Structure formats: C-alpha cells, structure tokens
Short mmCIF file of C-alpha atoms and ligand atoms in Angstrom, two decimals:
data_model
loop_
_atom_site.label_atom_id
_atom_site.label_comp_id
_atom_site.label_asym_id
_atom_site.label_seq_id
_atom_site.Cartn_x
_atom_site.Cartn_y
_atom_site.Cartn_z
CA UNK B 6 12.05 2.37 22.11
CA UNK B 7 10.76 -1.23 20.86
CA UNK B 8 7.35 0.05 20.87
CA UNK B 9 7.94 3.23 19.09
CA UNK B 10 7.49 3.32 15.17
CA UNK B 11 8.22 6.15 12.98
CA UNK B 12 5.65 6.26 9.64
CA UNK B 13 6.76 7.86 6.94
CA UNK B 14 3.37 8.32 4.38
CA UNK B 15 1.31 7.90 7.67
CA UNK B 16 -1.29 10.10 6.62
CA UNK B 17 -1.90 8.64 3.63
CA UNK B 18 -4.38 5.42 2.34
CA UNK B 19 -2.41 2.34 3.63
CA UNK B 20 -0.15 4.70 6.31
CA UNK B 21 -3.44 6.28 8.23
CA UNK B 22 -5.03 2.51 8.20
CA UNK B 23 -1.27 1.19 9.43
CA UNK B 24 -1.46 4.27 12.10
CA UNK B 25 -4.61 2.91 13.70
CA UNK B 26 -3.76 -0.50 14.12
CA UNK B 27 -0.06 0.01 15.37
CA UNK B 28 -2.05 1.82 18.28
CA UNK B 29 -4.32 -0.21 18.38
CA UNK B 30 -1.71 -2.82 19.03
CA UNK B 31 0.04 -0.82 21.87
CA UNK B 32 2.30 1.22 20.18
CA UNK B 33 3.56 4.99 19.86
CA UNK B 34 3.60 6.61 16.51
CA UNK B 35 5.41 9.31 14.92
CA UNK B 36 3.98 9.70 11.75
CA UNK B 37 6.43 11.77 9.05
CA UNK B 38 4.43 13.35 5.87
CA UNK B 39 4.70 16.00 3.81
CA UNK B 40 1.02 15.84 2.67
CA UNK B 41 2.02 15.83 -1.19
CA UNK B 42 -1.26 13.00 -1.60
CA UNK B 43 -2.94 13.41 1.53
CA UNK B 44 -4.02 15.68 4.42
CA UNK B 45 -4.40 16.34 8.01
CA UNK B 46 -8.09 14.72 8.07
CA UNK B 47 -6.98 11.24 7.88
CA UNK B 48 -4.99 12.39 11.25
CA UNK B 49 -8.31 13.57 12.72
CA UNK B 50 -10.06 9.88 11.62
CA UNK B 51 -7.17 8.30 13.37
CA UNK B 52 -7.61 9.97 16.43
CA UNK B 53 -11.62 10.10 16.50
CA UNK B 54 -11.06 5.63 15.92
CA UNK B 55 -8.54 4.98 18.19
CA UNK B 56 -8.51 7.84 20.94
CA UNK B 57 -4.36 8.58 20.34
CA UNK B 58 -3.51 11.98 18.72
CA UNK B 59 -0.33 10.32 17.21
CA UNK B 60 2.92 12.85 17.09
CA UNK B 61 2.67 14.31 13.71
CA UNK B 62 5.71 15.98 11.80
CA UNK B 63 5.05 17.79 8.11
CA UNK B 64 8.24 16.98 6.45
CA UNK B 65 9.42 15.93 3.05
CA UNK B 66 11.62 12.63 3.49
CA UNK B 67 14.28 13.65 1.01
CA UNK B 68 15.02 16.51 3.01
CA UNK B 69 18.18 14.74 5.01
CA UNK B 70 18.28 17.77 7.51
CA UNK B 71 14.61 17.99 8.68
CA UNK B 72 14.96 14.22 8.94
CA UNK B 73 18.07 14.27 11.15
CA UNK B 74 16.10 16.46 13.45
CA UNK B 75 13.49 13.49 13.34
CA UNK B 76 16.01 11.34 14.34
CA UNK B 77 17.63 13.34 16.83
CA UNK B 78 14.61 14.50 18.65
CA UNK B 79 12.80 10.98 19.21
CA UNK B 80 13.78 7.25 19.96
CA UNK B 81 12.18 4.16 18.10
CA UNK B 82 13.67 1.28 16.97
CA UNK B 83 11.33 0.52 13.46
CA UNK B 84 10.62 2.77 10.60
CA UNK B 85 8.12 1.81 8.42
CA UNK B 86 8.11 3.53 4.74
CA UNK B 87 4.69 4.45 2.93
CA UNK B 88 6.07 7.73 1.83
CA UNK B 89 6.17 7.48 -2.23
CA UNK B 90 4.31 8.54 -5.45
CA UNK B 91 2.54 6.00 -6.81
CA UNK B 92 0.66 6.60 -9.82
CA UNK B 93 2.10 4.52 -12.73
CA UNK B 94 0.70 6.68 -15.96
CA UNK B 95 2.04 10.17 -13.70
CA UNK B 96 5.37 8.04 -13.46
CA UNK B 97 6.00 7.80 -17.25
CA UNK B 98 5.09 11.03 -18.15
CA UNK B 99 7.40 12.47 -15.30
CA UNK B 100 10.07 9.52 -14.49
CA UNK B 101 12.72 12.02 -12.76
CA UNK B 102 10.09 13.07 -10.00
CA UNK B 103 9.40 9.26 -9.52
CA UNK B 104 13.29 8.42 -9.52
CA UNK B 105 13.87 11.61 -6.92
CA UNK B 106 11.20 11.16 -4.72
CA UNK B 107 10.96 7.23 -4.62
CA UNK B 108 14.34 6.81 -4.59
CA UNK B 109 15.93 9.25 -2.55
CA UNK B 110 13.43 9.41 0.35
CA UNK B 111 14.02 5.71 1.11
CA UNK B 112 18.20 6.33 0.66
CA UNK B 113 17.56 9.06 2.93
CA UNK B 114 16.00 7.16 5.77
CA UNK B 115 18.17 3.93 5.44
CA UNK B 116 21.55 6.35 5.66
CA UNK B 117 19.83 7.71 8.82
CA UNK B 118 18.55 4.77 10.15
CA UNK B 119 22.54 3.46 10.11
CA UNK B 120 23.53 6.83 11.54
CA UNK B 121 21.54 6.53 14.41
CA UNK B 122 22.05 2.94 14.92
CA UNK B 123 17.75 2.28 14.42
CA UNK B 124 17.30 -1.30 13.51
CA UNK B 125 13.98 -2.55 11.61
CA UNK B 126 12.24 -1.16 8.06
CA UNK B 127 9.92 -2.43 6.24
CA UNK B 128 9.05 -0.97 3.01
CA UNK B 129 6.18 -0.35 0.89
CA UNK B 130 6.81 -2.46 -2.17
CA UNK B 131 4.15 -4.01 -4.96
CA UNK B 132 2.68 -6.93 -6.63
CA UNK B 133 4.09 -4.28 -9.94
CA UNK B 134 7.52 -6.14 -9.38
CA UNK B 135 5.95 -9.38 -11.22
CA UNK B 136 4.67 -7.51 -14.11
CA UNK B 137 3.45 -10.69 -16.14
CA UNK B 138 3.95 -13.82 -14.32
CA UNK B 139 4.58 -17.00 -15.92
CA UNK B 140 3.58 -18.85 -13.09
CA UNK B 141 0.45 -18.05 -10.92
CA UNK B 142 -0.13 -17.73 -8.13
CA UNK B 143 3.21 -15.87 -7.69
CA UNK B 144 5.26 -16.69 -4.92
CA UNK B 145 7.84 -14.92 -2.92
CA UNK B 146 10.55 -16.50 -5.64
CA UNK B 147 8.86 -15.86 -8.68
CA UNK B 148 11.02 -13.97 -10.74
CA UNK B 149 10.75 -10.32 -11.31
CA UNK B 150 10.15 -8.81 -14.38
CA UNK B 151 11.63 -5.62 -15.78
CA UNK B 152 9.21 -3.24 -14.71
CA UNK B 153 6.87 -2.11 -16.96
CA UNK B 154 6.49 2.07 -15.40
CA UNK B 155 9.22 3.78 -13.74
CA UNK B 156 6.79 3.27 -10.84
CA UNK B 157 7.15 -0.13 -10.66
CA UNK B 158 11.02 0.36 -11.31
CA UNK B 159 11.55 2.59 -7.95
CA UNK B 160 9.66 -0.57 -6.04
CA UNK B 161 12.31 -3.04 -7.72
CA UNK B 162 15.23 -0.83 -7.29
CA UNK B 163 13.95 0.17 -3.75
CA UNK B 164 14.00 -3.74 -2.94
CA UNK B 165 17.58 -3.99 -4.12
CA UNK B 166 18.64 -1.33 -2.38
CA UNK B 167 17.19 -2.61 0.93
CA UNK B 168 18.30 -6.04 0.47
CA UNK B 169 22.66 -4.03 -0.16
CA UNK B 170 21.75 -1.89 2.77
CA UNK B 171 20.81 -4.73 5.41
CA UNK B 172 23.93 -6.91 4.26
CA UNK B 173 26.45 -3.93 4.56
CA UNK B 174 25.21 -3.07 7.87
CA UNK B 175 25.17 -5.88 10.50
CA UNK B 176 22.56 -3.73 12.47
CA UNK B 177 19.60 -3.13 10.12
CA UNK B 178 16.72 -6.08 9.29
CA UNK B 179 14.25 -5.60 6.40
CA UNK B 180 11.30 -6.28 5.23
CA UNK B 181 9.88 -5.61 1.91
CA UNK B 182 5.93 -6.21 1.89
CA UNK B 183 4.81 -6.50 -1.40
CA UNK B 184 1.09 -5.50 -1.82
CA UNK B 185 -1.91 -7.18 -4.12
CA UNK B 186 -4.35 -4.67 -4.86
CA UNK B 187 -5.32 -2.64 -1.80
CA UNK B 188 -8.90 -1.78 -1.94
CA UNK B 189 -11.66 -0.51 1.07
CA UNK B 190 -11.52 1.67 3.89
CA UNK B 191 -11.64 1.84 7.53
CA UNK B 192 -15.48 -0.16 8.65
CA UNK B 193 -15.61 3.52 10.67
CA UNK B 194 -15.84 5.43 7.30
CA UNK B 195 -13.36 7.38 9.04
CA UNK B 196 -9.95 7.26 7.04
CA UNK B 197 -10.08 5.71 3.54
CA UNK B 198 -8.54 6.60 -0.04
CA UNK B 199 -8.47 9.72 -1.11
CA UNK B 200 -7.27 10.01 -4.71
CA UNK B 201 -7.43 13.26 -6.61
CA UNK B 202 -8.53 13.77 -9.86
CA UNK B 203 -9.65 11.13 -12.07
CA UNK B 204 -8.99 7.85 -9.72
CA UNK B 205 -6.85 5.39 -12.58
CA UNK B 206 -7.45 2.87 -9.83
CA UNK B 207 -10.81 0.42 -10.25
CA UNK B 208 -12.84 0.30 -7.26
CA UNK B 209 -12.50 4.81 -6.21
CA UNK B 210 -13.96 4.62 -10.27
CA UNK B 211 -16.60 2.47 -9.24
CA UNK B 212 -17.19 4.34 -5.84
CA UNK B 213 -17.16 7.73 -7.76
CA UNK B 214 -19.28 6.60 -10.75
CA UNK B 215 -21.83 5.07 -8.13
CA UNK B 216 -21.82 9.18 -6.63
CA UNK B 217 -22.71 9.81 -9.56
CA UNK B 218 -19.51 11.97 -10.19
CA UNK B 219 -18.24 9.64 -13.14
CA UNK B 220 -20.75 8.99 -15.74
CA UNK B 221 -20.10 5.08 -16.47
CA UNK B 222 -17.02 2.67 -15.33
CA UNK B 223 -15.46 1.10 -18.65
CA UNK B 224 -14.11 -2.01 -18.10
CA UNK B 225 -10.89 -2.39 -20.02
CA UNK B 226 -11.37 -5.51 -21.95
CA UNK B 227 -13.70 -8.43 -22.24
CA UNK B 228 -11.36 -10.32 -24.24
CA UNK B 229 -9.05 -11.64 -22.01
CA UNK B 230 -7.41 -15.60 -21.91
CA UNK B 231 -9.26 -16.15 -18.44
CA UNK B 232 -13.01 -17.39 -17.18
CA UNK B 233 -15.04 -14.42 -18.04
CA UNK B 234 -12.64 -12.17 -20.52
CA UNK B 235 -11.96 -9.72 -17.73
CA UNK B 236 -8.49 -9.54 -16.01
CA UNK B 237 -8.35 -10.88 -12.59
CA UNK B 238 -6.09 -9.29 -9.59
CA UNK B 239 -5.72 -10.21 -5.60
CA UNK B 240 -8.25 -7.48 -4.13
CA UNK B 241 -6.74 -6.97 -0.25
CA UNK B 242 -8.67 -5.50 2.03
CA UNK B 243 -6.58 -1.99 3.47
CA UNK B 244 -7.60 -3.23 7.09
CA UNK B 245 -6.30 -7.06 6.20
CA UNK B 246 -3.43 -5.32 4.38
CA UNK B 247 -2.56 -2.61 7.63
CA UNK B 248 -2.71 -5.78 10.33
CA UNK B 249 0.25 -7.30 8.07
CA UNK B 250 2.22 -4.65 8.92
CA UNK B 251 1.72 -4.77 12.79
CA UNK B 252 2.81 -8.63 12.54
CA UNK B 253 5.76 -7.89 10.71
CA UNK B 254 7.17 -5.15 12.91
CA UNK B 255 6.26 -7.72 15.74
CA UNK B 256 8.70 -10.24 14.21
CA UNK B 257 11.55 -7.62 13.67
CA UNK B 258 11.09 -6.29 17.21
CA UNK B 259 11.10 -9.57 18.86
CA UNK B 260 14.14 -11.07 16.61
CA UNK B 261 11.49 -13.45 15.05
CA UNK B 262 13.26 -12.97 11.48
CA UNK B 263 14.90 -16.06 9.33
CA UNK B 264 16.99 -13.70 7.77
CA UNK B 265 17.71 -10.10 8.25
CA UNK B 266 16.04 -9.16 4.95
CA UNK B 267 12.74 -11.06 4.09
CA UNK B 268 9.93 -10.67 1.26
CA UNK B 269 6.29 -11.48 2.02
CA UNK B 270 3.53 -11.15 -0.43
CA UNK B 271 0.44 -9.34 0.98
CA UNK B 272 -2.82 -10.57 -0.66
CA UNK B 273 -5.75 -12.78 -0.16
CA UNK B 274 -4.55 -15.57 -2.87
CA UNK B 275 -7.66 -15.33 -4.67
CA UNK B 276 -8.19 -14.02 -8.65
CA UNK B 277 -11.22 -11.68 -8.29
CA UNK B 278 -12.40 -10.60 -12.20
CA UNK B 279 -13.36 -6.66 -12.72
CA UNK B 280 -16.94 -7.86 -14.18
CA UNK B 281 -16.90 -10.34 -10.47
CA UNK B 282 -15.72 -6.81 -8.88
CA UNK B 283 -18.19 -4.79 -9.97
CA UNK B 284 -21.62 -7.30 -9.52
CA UNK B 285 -20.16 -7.66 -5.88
CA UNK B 286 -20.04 -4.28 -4.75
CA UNK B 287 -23.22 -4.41 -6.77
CA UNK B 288 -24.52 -6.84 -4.49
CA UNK B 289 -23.14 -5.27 -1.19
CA UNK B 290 -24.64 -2.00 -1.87
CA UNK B 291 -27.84 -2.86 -3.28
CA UNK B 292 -27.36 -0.50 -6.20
CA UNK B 293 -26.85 -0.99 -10.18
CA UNK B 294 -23.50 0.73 -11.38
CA UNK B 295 -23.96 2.42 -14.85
CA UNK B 296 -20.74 0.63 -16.75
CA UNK B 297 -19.10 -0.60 -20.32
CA UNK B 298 -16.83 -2.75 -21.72
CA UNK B 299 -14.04 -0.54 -22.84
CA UNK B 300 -10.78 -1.32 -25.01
CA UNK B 301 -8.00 -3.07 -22.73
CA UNK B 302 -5.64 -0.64 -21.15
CA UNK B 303 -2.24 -0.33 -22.19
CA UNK B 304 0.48 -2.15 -19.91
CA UNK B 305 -2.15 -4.28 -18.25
CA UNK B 306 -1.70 -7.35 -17.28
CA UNK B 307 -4.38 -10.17 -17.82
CA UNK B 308 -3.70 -11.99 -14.21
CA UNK B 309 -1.88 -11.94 -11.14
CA UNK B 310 -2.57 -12.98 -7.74
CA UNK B 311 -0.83 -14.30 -4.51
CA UNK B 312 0.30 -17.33 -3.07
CA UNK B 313 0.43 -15.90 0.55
CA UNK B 314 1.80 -19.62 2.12
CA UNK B 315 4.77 -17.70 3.30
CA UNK B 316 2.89 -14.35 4.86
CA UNK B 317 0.25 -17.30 6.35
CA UNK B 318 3.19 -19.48 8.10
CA UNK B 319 5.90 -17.06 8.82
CA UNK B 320 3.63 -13.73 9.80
CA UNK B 321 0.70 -16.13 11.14
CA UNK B 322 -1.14 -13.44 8.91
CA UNK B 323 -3.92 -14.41 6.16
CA UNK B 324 -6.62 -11.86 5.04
CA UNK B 325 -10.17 -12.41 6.92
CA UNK B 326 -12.66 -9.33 5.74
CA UNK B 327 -14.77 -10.99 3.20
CA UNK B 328 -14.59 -8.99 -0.58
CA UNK B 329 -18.74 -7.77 0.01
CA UNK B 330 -17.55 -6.24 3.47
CA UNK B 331 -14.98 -4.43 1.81
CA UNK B 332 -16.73 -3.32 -1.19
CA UNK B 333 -19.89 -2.35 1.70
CA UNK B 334 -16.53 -0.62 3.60
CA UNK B 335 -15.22 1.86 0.40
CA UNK B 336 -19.09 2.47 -0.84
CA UNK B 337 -20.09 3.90 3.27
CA UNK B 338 -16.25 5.65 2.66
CA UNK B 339 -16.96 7.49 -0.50
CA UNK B 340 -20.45 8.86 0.98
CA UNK B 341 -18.47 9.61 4.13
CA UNK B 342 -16.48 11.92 1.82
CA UNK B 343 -19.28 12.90 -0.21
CA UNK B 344 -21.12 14.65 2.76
P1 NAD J 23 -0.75 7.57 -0.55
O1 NAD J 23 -0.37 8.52 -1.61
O2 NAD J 23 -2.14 7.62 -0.02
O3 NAD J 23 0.25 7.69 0.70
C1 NAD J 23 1.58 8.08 0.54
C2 NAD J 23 1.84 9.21 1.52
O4 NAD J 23 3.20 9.60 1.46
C3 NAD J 23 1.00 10.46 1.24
O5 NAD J 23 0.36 10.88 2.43
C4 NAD J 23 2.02 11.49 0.76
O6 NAD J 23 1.64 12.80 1.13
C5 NAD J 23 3.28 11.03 1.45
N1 NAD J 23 4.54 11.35 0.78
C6 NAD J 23 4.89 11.15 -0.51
N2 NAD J 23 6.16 11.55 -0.70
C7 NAD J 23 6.63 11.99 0.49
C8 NAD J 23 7.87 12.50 0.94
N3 NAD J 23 8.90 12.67 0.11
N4 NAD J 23 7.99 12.86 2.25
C9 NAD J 23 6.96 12.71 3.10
N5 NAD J 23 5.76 12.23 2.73
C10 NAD J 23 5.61 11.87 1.45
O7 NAD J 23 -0.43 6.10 -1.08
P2 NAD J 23 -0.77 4.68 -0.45
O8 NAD J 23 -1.74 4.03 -1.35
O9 NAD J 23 -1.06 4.81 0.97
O10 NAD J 23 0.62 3.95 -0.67
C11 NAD J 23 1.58 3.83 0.36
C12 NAD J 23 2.78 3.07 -0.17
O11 NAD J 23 2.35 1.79 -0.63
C13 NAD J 23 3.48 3.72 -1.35
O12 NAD J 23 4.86 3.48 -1.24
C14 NAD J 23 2.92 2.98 -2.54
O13 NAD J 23 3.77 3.00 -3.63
C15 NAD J 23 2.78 1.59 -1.97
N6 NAD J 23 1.80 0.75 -2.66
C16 NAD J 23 0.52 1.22 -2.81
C17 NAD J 23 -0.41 0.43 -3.49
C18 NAD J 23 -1.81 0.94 -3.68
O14 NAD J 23 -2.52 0.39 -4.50
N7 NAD J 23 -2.28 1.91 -2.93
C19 NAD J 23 -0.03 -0.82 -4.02
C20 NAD J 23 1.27 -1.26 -3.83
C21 NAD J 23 2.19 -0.47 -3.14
C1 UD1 J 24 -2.26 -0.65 -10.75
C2 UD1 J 24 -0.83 -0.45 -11.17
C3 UD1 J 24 0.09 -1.07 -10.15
C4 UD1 J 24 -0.19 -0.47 -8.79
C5 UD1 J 24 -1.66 -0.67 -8.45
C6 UD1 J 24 -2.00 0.05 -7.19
C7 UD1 J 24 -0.84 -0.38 -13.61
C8 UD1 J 24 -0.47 -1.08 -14.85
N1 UD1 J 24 -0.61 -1.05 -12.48
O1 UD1 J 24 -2.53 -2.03 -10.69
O2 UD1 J 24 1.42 -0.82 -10.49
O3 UD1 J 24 0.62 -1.10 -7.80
O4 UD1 J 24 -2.47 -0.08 -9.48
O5 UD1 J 24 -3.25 -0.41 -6.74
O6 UD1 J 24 -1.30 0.74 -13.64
N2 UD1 J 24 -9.94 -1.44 -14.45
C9 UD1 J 24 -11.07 -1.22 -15.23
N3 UD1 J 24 -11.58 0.04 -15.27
C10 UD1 J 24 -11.06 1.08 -14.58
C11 UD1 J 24 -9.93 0.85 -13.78
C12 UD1 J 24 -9.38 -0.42 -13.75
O7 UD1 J 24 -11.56 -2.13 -15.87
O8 UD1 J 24 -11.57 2.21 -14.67
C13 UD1 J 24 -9.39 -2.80 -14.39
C14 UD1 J 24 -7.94 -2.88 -14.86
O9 UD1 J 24 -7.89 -3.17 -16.22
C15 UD1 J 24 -7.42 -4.03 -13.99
C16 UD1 J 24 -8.25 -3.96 -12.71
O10 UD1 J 24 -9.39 -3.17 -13.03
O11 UD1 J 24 -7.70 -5.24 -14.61
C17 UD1 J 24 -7.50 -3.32 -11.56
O12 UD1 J 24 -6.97 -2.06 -12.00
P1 UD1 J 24 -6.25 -1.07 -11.01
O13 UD1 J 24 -7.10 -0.82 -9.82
O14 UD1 J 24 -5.83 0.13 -11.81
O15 UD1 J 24 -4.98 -1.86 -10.49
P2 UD1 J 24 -3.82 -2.61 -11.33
O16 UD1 J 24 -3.85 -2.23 -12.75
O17 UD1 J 24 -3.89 -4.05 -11.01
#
C-alpha cells in the first residue's frame, strides 16, 4: 500500500513527468484524469519511457461518487494532487469555474482520503502565493500576498484548507509544494507541455514562435527596476521539478516529516531574465528567435525567485539539469509535437 500512489492530473505537464519518475522509483500508479487539459498520449510517452502501462481511470475529481469507487476499488497510502485549471487570465474572466473546480476537487479528495483512512497528500501549489515579494529570494515564511487572479487565490485557499484538514484529522500529513516556473520536457521528447491555444506562458511562446507558428515573441517590458529591464523568475526544470515530488512522498511514507503539514519551495534559486531566457535557448538550439520588446503585462510581477535551503536540507532535493539542457529539452519537445 506504501508504494502505491494515486495521481490526480497525471496525464497532464508536471503529472505525466511525476508518473515516470514515481515508477521509475519503484512505485505503482493510479493515475485519475478527466483529460479537461490533456490526453491519453502523454499515457502512451509514459509507458514507451519507463516500460509500466500505469492503471489509468478517466474521471472528474469533483465527482465524489466516481471517486469513492476509486477509493474503494484500490489501496495506496499517498495521493498526490495535479488535477486543477491553471490559467490565470481564463481564471478572471471565469472565477466560478476556477473556485468549483480548484476548490472542490481537492475538498473532494481530502474528505475521501479521511473516509478511507489514506494518510499522505501533497498538493500542487505556486510561487503565485507571493505575488510581489518584499524580500527576495522568498522563503518558505515569506508572507503571502492577497492573490492577484482567482488562480492564485484557489492555490492560497487550497493551502489553508490543507493545513485545517491535517490538524482536524490526526491521520492525514501534508505537503504543499510550491512551484517556480516549470519549464522543459521529458530529455525523451516523449511527454512535455501541451498547452492549447495561444500558450500565455513564455518559453511554449518561444518554442511555438521558433516553429514558426507565432510570428515574433514580445517581451513584456524592458523597463523594469532589475539588471537588464526584463523581469526575472526561477525557471525549474519539469524533470528537477517531478524528482521533488518522489522525495517528498518518500518522507511522508517513511514518517520522515517535522510536522504533519510542511511547505517546500520548488525552484532552482536563481533569477533568470526573459531577454537571458530567450539568448539561451538561443544558444542551445543554434537558432535566432524573431522577437520584440512589448508593453509590460498587466499583473506581472518584476521578480521572484526561490530560496530552496529548506527543499535542499529537508528533501535532500536541489535542481541539477542545467537551464541550456532544458531549453535544448522543450525545443526537441515542440518538434516532437510538430511531426
Ligand atoms: P496541466 O493542465 O497540464 O495538468 C492538470 C491535469 O489535471 C490535466 O491533465 C487535466 O486534464 C486534469 N484535470 C483538471 N481538472 C480535473 C478534474 N476536476 N478531475 C480530473 N482531472 C482534472 O497542468 P500542469 O502544468 O501539469 O499543472 C499541474 C498542477 O500544478 C496544477 O495544480 C497547477 O495549478 C500547478 N502548477 C502549475 C504550474 C505551471 O506552470 N505549470 C505552476 C505552479 C503550479
Ligand atoms: C504565470 C502566472 C503564475 C503561474 C505561472 C505558471 C501570471 C501573472 N502568473 O507566471 O500564476 O503559476 O504562470 O507557470 O500570469 N513573458 C514575455 N512574453 C511572453 C510570455 C511571458 O515576456 O509571451 C514574460 C513575462 O512577462 C514574465 C516571464 O516571461 O516575466 C514569465 O512569464 P510566464 O511564463 O507567463 O510565467 P509567470 O508570469 O511568471
């Protein structure tokens, strides 16, 4: 049962690349989805990496009955939650279906989870829950500011719930992961990021303009208070970023927690700048990108980045791909979906 994880969101980005090396570690997954950002490809990419099929069950988290069933039908002890919307511009336009699905998905698995006596989540949260920092690098007990998108608001309120849910219930530990910027794919070109539409997100605008299916990346603002007027951001690679979840199951499985609800910040602690983004993938690649220096975007933030001294000492995680693998790792990913 220990070595049995249930992933909700496991076909998605970060879920697929948490899928692969969960097996890779040794264990079984079940992977919950109802494939509302993703589809059954990134199941196929897991499988054609790692060998596993991994159980696979299309069903919408909120939905408290086909969850039960989830429950009832298979044994593991740790649950960890991808499944969420997660596009901040999406979530102000249409706050409700943020609140609902956000919200109520992760409800729904912590009431089950106590129902059926399952002990360890960790949860999906984001570097969001900062909004502007005073302070940088932020750490674990930076303050949070009100959040800025009703996005960002489901991550705070989905913290606070997990942090009332693991003191009312002597059974349950927690972990809330908050993530820097998740950027790259699998090195296999196999699973990667998938966004549809116009990607908001920098470096799927990069990869797409580079395709030649955007005309020219703008880069919002040269005007900002920091070394070269662009804003700078913790770029983690999704491969760095999946590992930390393996280690942090690890230490709720073997009782390795401090407390029964921790916080870890998931990044590489270093500032990265969009125009030191763009000449490094760039660089990787070997190819010009056709971009501009746009107006800044509303609700941006000029910097934020990690102090990861508590993921480094508690997890014994720290980020090792280097930023030109990565930006090598989403460029052979877009051409991978390209073909
Ligand atoms: P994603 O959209 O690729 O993956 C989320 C998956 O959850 C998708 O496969 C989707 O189909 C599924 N899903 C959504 N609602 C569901 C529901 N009600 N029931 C079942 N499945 C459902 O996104 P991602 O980038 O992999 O993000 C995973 C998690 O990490 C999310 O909670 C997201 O908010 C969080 N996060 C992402 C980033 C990022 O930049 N990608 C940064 C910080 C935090
Ligand atoms: C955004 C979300 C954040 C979410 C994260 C997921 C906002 C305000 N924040 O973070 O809540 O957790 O995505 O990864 O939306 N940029 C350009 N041109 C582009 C796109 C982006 O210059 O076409 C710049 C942005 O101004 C920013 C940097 O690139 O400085 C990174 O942007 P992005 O990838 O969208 O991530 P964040 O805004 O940091």
């Amino acid at each position: 049962m220990n070595n049995r994880v249930l992933v909700t969101g496991g076909a998605g980005y970060i879920g697929s690349h948490t899928t692969v090396e969960l097996i890779n570690a040794g264990y079984e997954v079940i992977v919950v989805d109802n494939l509302s950002n993703s589809d059954r490809s990134s199941l196929e990419g897991i499988r054609k990496i790692t060998g596993v099929e991994p159980k696979f069950i299309e069903a919408d988290c909120c939905d408290k009955e086909a969850m039960r069933k989830v429950f009832q039908e298979h044994e593991f002890n740790s649950v960890i939650h991808f499944a969420a919307y997660k596009a901040v511009g999406e979530s102000v336009a249409e706050p409700a279906k943020y609140y609902r699905n956000n919200i109520l998905s992760f409800v729904t698995i912590l009431e089950l989870m106590t129902e059926f006596g399952r002990k360890n989540v960790l949860f999906s949260s984001s570097a969001t829950v900062y909004g502007d920092a005073d302070v940088l690098p932020v750490t674990e007990h930076t303050p949070r500011k009100p959040a800025t998108s009703p996005y960002g608001n489901t991550k705070q309120m989905a913290e606070d719930i997990l942090r009332d849910m693991v003191a009312a219930n002597q059974n349950l530990a927690g972990i809330a992961l908050r993530y820097f910027n998740p950027i790259g794919a699998h090195p296999s070109a196999l699973i990667g990021e998938l966004p549809r539409g116009v990607p908001n997100n920098l470096v799927p605008y990069i990869t797409q303009t580079a395709a030649g299916i955007r005309e020219c990346l703008s880069i919002f603002g040269d005007d900002y208070d920091t070394p070269d007027g662009s804003c700078l951001r913790d770029y983690i690679d999704v491969v760095d970023l999946a590992r930390a979840h393996v280690v942090a199951v690890e230490r709720m499985v073997s009782g390795g927690s401090k407390q029964r609800y921790e916080i870890f910040n998931i990044g590489t602690g270093r500032p990265v700048s969009v125009f030191e983004l763009v000449r490094g993938f760039e660089q990787a690649n070997d190819l010009k990108l056709n971009y501009k220096v746009a107006p800044r975007r509303a609700g941006d933030v000029t910097a934020v980045w990690a102090d990861t001294t508590l993921a480094n000492q508690e997890l014994g995680w720290r980020a090792e791909r280097e930023l030109l693998d990565t930006l090598r790792a989403a460029w052979e990913w877009e051409k991978h979906v390209r073909q």
